[in-house]
Amino acid sequence: MMAKSLADIAQHLGAELIGDGTLEIVGIQTLEKATAAHISFLANKKYRSQLADTQAGAVILSAADAEHFAGNKLVCQDPYVAYAKLAQLLDSTPASAVGIHPSAVISPDAKVSASANIGPLVVIEAGAVIGDHAQIGSHCFIGKDVQIGAHTKLWNNVTVYHQVQLGEHCLVQANTVIGADGFGYANERGQWVKIPQIGSVIIGNRVEIGASTTIDRGAIDDTLIHDNVIIDNQCQIAHNVEICEGTAIAGCTVVAGSTKIGRYCQIGGLSAITGHVEICDKVVLTGMNMVTSGISEPGIYSSGLPHSKNKEWRRTIAHLRNIGDMNKRIKAIEAELKSQE
């Protein structure tokens, strides 16, 4: 890893440097584990006590926390964002492919940029277009007429079905499947009749998709993932879903078909969202949410039961099962009282 001076880091982050700008930094580490060659950060005040004992060569922190640390420091408005930008600067993650491997199978009717990188045993079918500086990791399958934008990176074993479009500067983690058939069937006297899924998946720019996530193609219209969306590992995005700009979806979430999720939403892990509903902009769903109807007002929404001791949980469930009977008894008492007035 290439070392960088604290002065260079401060300039890159637009942070105020207090201390020795010549100090060489080789990496980022937590306050607890950092050494003199590391830079750390304080983004959560509950870790403020660790400032007294940290061995970090420098710390990124806010003006409010700067007085609690006597060593080299970079003072900025949002230490966590500064940490993210510094992590990008120091990132040593390798490319998923370098050059075009001789074992790749590329159709003569595909258009692959001279600057693209294609790994071992990749298959690229006819009509596909691979943009400048794209990286396609080993064993990926790129179907007919797929478009992959400039600087987009696919890790190993990603499958992209026919006619799917990915924008620029996207990142797709390993084993993800984009453009498989949506779950479309009609029932004829007990027999399932498959509905061919003739739509596609259109993905915007700067979209990141986690490992082993599935995004289904549309039944007629397209499934749409707008710019700057991030989707975590092992999520299921069904056919004709639309996810608007800036929304983040955490792991193991399931979104059923024809649902629209607005801009800048945050969906907690293990959430389940029913089909054919609309969620407005700036909605936050805490983890393990079950959304069964549309949401038209921004805000924080929760469902499910937090963990508790088994005995307490059983008692709570028993009470829930008796709510219907309790409601009838309360209504009967109210009617009796009303008749006595």
GROMACS .gro file of N, CA, C and O in nm, residues 233-285:
model
  212
  233ASN      N    1  -2.643  -0.772  -0.020
  233ASN     CA    2  -2.636  -0.913  -0.058
  233ASN      C    3  -2.769  -0.985  -0.041
  233ASN      O    4  -2.850  -0.953   0.047
  234GLN      N    5  -2.792  -1.084  -0.126
  234GLN     CA    6  -2.901  -1.182  -0.113
  234GLN      C    7  -3.039  -1.117  -0.106
  234GLN      O    8  -3.126  -1.161  -0.032
  235CYS      N    9  -3.057  -1.014  -0.186
  235CYS     CA   10  -3.189  -0.952  -0.199
  235CYS      C   11  -3.261  -1.007  -0.322
  235CYS      O   12  -3.197  -1.054  -0.416
  236GLN      N   13  -3.393  -1.001  -0.320
  236GLN     CA   14  -3.475  -1.042  -0.434
  236GLN      C   15  -3.558  -0.923  -0.479
  236GLN      O   16  -3.640  -0.871  -0.404
  237ILE      N   17  -3.533  -0.879  -0.601
  237ILE     CA   18  -3.609  -0.769  -0.661
  237ILE      C   19  -3.690  -0.829  -0.774
  237ILE      O   20  -3.635  -0.874  -0.875
  238ALA      N   21  -3.822  -0.832  -0.759
  238ALA     CA   22  -3.908  -0.903  -0.854
  238ALA      C   23  -3.936  -0.821  -0.979
  238ALA      O   24  -3.895  -0.704  -0.990
  239HIS      N   25  -4.011  -0.882  -1.072
  239HIS     CA   26  -4.035  -0.819  -1.201
  239HIS      C   27  -4.115  -0.690  -1.188
  239HIS      O   28  -4.206  -0.677  -1.108
  240ASN      N   29  -4.075  -0.593  -1.272
  240ASN     CA   30  -4.142  -0.464  -1.285
  240ASN      C   31  -4.135  -0.378  -1.159
  240ASN      O   32  -4.209  -0.280  -1.145
  241VAL      N   33  -4.044  -0.410  -1.068
  241VAL     CA   34  -4.017  -0.321  -0.955
  241VAL      C   35  -3.944  -0.198  -1.008
  241VAL      O   36  -3.865  -0.206  -1.101
  242GLU      N   37  -3.970  -0.084  -0.946
  242GLU     CA   38  -3.895   0.038  -0.974
  242GLU      C   39  -3.838   0.092  -0.843
  242GLU      O   40  -3.911   0.113  -0.747
  243ILE      N   41  -3.707   0.110  -0.841
  243ILE     CA   42  -3.640   0.165  -0.724
  243ILE      C   43  -3.576   0.296  -0.765
  243ILE      O   44  -3.490   0.300  -0.854
  244CYS      N   45  -3.617   0.404  -0.702
  244CYS     CA   46  -3.577   0.537  -0.747
  244CYS      C   47  -3.446   0.582  -0.685
  244CYS      O   48  -3.392   0.519  -0.594
  245GLU      N   49  -3.396   0.692  -0.733
  245GLU     CA   50  -3.261   0.741  -0.706
  245GLU      C   51  -3.228   0.749  -0.557
  245GLU      O   52  -3.308   0.797  -0.476
  246GLY      N   53  -3.108   0.703  -0.522
  246GLY     CA   54  -3.053   0.722  -0.389
  246GLY      C   55  -3.106   0.630  -0.281
  246GLY      O   56  -3.070   0.645  -0.164
  247THR      N   57  -3.186   0.532  -0.317
  247THR     CA   58  -3.242   0.440  -0.216
  247THR      C   59  -3.141   0.331  -0.182
  247THR      O   60  -3.066   0.285  -0.267
  248ALA      N   61  -3.142   0.291  -0.055
  248ALA     CA   62  -3.052   0.186  -0.006
  248ALA      C   63  -3.134   0.071   0.051
  248ALA      O   64  -3.227   0.094   0.130
  249ILE      N   65  -3.100  -0.052   0.013
  249ILE     CA   66  -3.174  -0.171   0.055
  249ILE      C   67  -3.076  -0.269   0.118
  249ILE      O   68  -2.982  -0.315   0.053
  250ALA      N   69  -3.098  -0.304   0.244
  250ALA     CA   70  -3.007  -0.393   0.317
  250ALA      C   71  -3.040  -0.540   0.290
  250ALA      O   72  -3.145  -0.574   0.233
  251GLY      N   73  -2.950  -0.628   0.334
  251GLY     CA   74  -2.947  -0.768   0.297
  251GLY      C   75  -3.073  -0.847   0.325
  251GLY      O   76  -3.146  -0.823   0.421
  252CYS      N   77  -3.098  -0.944   0.236
  252CYS     CA   78  -3.207  -1.042   0.250
  252CYS      C   79  -3.346  -0.979   0.242
  252CYS      O   80  -3.444  -1.039   0.286
  253THR      N   81  -3.355  -0.862   0.185
  253THR     CA   82  -3.485  -0.799   0.164
  253THR      C   83  -3.550  -0.855   0.037
  253THR      O   84  -3.482  -0.885  -0.061
  254VAL      N   85  -3.683  -0.865   0.040
  254VAL     CA   86  -3.760  -0.915  -0.073
  254VAL      C   87  -3.860  -0.808  -0.115
  254VAL      O   88  -3.937  -0.759  -0.032
  255VAL      N   89  -3.857  -0.772  -0.243
  255VAL     CA   90  -3.954  -0.675  -0.296
  255VAL      C   91  -4.035  -0.745  -0.404
  255VAL      O   92  -3.981  -0.788  -0.506
  256ALA      N   93  -4.165  -0.759  -0.382
  256ALA     CA   94  -4.251  -0.829  -0.476
  256ALA      C   95  -4.281  -0.742  -0.598
  256ALA      O   96  -4.256  -0.621  -0.600
  257GLY      N   97  -4.341  -0.805  -0.700
  257GLY     CA   98  -4.355  -0.744  -0.831
  257GLY      C   99  -4.436  -0.618  -0.837
  257GLY      O  100  -4.531  -0.597  -0.761
  258SER      N  101  -4.398  -0.530  -0.931
  258SER     CA  102  -4.471  -0.408  -0.965
  258SER      C  103  -4.482  -0.309  -0.850
  258SER      O  104  -4.575  -0.230  -0.845
  259THR      N  105  -4.387  -0.316  -0.758
  259THR     CA  106  -4.383  -0.218  -0.648
  259THR      C  107  -4.286  -0.107  -0.685
  259THR      O  108  -4.182  -0.131  -0.747
  260LYS      N  109  -4.320   0.015  -0.646
  260LYS     CA  110  -4.233   0.130  -0.669
  260LYS      C  111  -4.185   0.184  -0.536
  260LYS      O  112  -4.266   0.213  -0.446
  261ILE      N  113  -4.053   0.197  -0.522
  261ILE     CA  114  -3.992   0.253  -0.402
  261ILE      C  115  -3.932   0.388  -0.440
  261ILE      O  116  -3.856   0.398  -0.536
  262GLY      N  117  -3.965   0.491  -0.363
  262GLY     CA  118  -3.928   0.628  -0.397
  262GLY      C  119  -3.781   0.660  -0.379
  262GLY      O  120  -3.697   0.574  -0.355
  263ARG      N  121  -3.750   0.787  -0.385
  263ARG     CA  122  -3.613   0.837  -0.377
  263ARG      C  123  -3.566   0.846  -0.231
  263ARG      O  124  -3.641   0.879  -0.142
  264TYR      N  125  -3.441   0.815  -0.211
  264TYR     CA  126  -3.373   0.831  -0.082
  264TYR      C  127  -3.441   0.756   0.032
  264TYR      O  128  -3.447   0.803   0.145
  265CYS      N  129  -3.494   0.640   0.002
  265CYS     CA  130  -3.549   0.552   0.106
  265CYS      C  131  -3.437   0.465   0.163
  265CYS      O  132  -3.334   0.442   0.098
  266GLN      N  133  -3.459   0.416   0.285
  266GLN     CA  134  -3.365   0.323   0.348
  266GLN      C  135  -3.445   0.202   0.397
  266GLN      O  136  -3.533   0.218   0.482
  267ILE      N  137  -3.414   0.086   0.343
  267ILE     CA  138  -3.489  -0.036   0.371
  267ILE      C  139  -3.401  -0.128   0.455
  267ILE      O  140  -3.298  -0.176   0.409
  268GLY      N  141  -3.442  -0.155   0.579
  268GLY     CA  142  -3.364  -0.240   0.668
  268GLY      C  143  -3.363  -0.386   0.623
  268GLY      O  144  -3.450  -0.431   0.546
  269GLY      N  145  -3.265  -0.461   0.670
  269GLY     CA  146  -3.248  -0.599   0.631
  269GLY      C  147  -3.364  -0.689   0.669
  269GLY      O  148  -3.437  -0.662   0.765
  270LEU      N  149  -3.383  -0.794   0.591
  270LEU     CA  150  -3.487  -0.895   0.613
  270LEU      C  151  -3.629  -0.838   0.601
  270LEU      O  152  -3.724  -0.896   0.652
  271SER      N  153  -3.642  -0.724   0.533
  271SER     CA  154  -3.775  -0.669   0.511
  271SER      C  155  -3.844  -0.740   0.395
  271SER      O  156  -3.777  -0.793   0.306
  272ALA      N  157  -3.977  -0.739   0.399
  272ALA     CA  158  -4.056  -0.798   0.291
  272ALA      C  159  -4.161  -0.697   0.249
  272ALA      O  160  -4.239  -0.650   0.332
  273ILE      N  161  -4.161  -0.662   0.121
  273ILE     CA  162  -4.253  -0.561   0.069
  273ILE      C  163  -4.343  -0.627  -0.034
  273ILE      O  164  -4.296  -0.689  -0.130
  274THR      N  165  -4.473  -0.617  -0.013
  274THR     CA  166  -4.569  -0.682  -0.101
  274THR      C  167  -4.570  -0.617  -0.238
  274THR      O  168  -4.512  -0.510  -0.259
  275GLY      N  169  -4.639  -0.680  -0.332
  275GLY     CA  170  -4.642  -0.632  -0.469
  275GLY      C  171  -4.748  -0.527  -0.494
  275GLY      O  172  -4.843  -0.511  -0.417
  276HIS      N  173  -4.730  -0.451  -0.604
  276HIS     CA  174  -4.830  -0.356  -0.652
  276HIS      C  175  -4.860  -0.246  -0.550
  276HIS      O  176  -4.974  -0.202  -0.537
  277VAL      N  177  -4.758  -0.201  -0.476
  277VAL     CA  178  -4.776  -0.088  -0.384
  277VAL      C  179  -4.671   0.017  -0.417
  277VAL      O  180  -4.572  -0.010  -0.487
  278GLU      N  181  -4.690   0.137  -0.365
  278GLU     CA  182  -4.595   0.245  -0.386
  278GLU      C  183  -4.551   0.300  -0.251
  278GLU      O  184  -4.633   0.326  -0.162
  279ILE      N  185  -4.421   0.317  -0.237
  279ILE     CA  186  -4.362   0.376  -0.117
  279ILE      C  187  -4.304   0.511  -0.157
  279ILE      O  188  -4.225   0.519  -0.251
  280CYS      N  189  -4.344   0.616  -0.089
  280CYS     CA  190  -4.304   0.750  -0.128
  280CYS      C  191  -4.157   0.776  -0.095
  280CYS      O  192  -4.088   0.693  -0.035
  281ASP      N  193  -4.108   0.893  -0.130
  281ASP     CA  194  -3.970   0.932  -0.104
  281ASP      C  195  -3.942   0.939   0.046
  281ASP      O  196  -4.030   0.966   0.127
  282LYS      N  197  -3.816   0.916   0.082
  282LYS     CA  198  -3.762   0.940   0.216
  282LYS      C  199  -3.835   0.861   0.325
  282LYS      O  200  -3.863   0.910   0.434
  283VAL      N  201  -3.863   0.736   0.294
  283VAL     CA  202  -3.919   0.644   0.393
  283VAL      C  203  -3.805   0.558   0.448
  283VAL      O  204  -3.720   0.510   0.372
  284VAL      N  205  -3.804   0.538   0.580
  284VAL     CA  206  -3.708   0.449   0.645
  284VAL      C  207  -3.785   0.330   0.702
  284VAL      O  208  -3.877   0.348   0.783
  285LEU      N  209  -3.750   0.209   0.658
  285LEU     CA  210  -3.809   0.087   0.714
  285LEU      C  211  -3.703   0.020   0.801
  285LEU      O  212  -3.597  -0.017   0.752
   0.00000   0.00000   0.00000
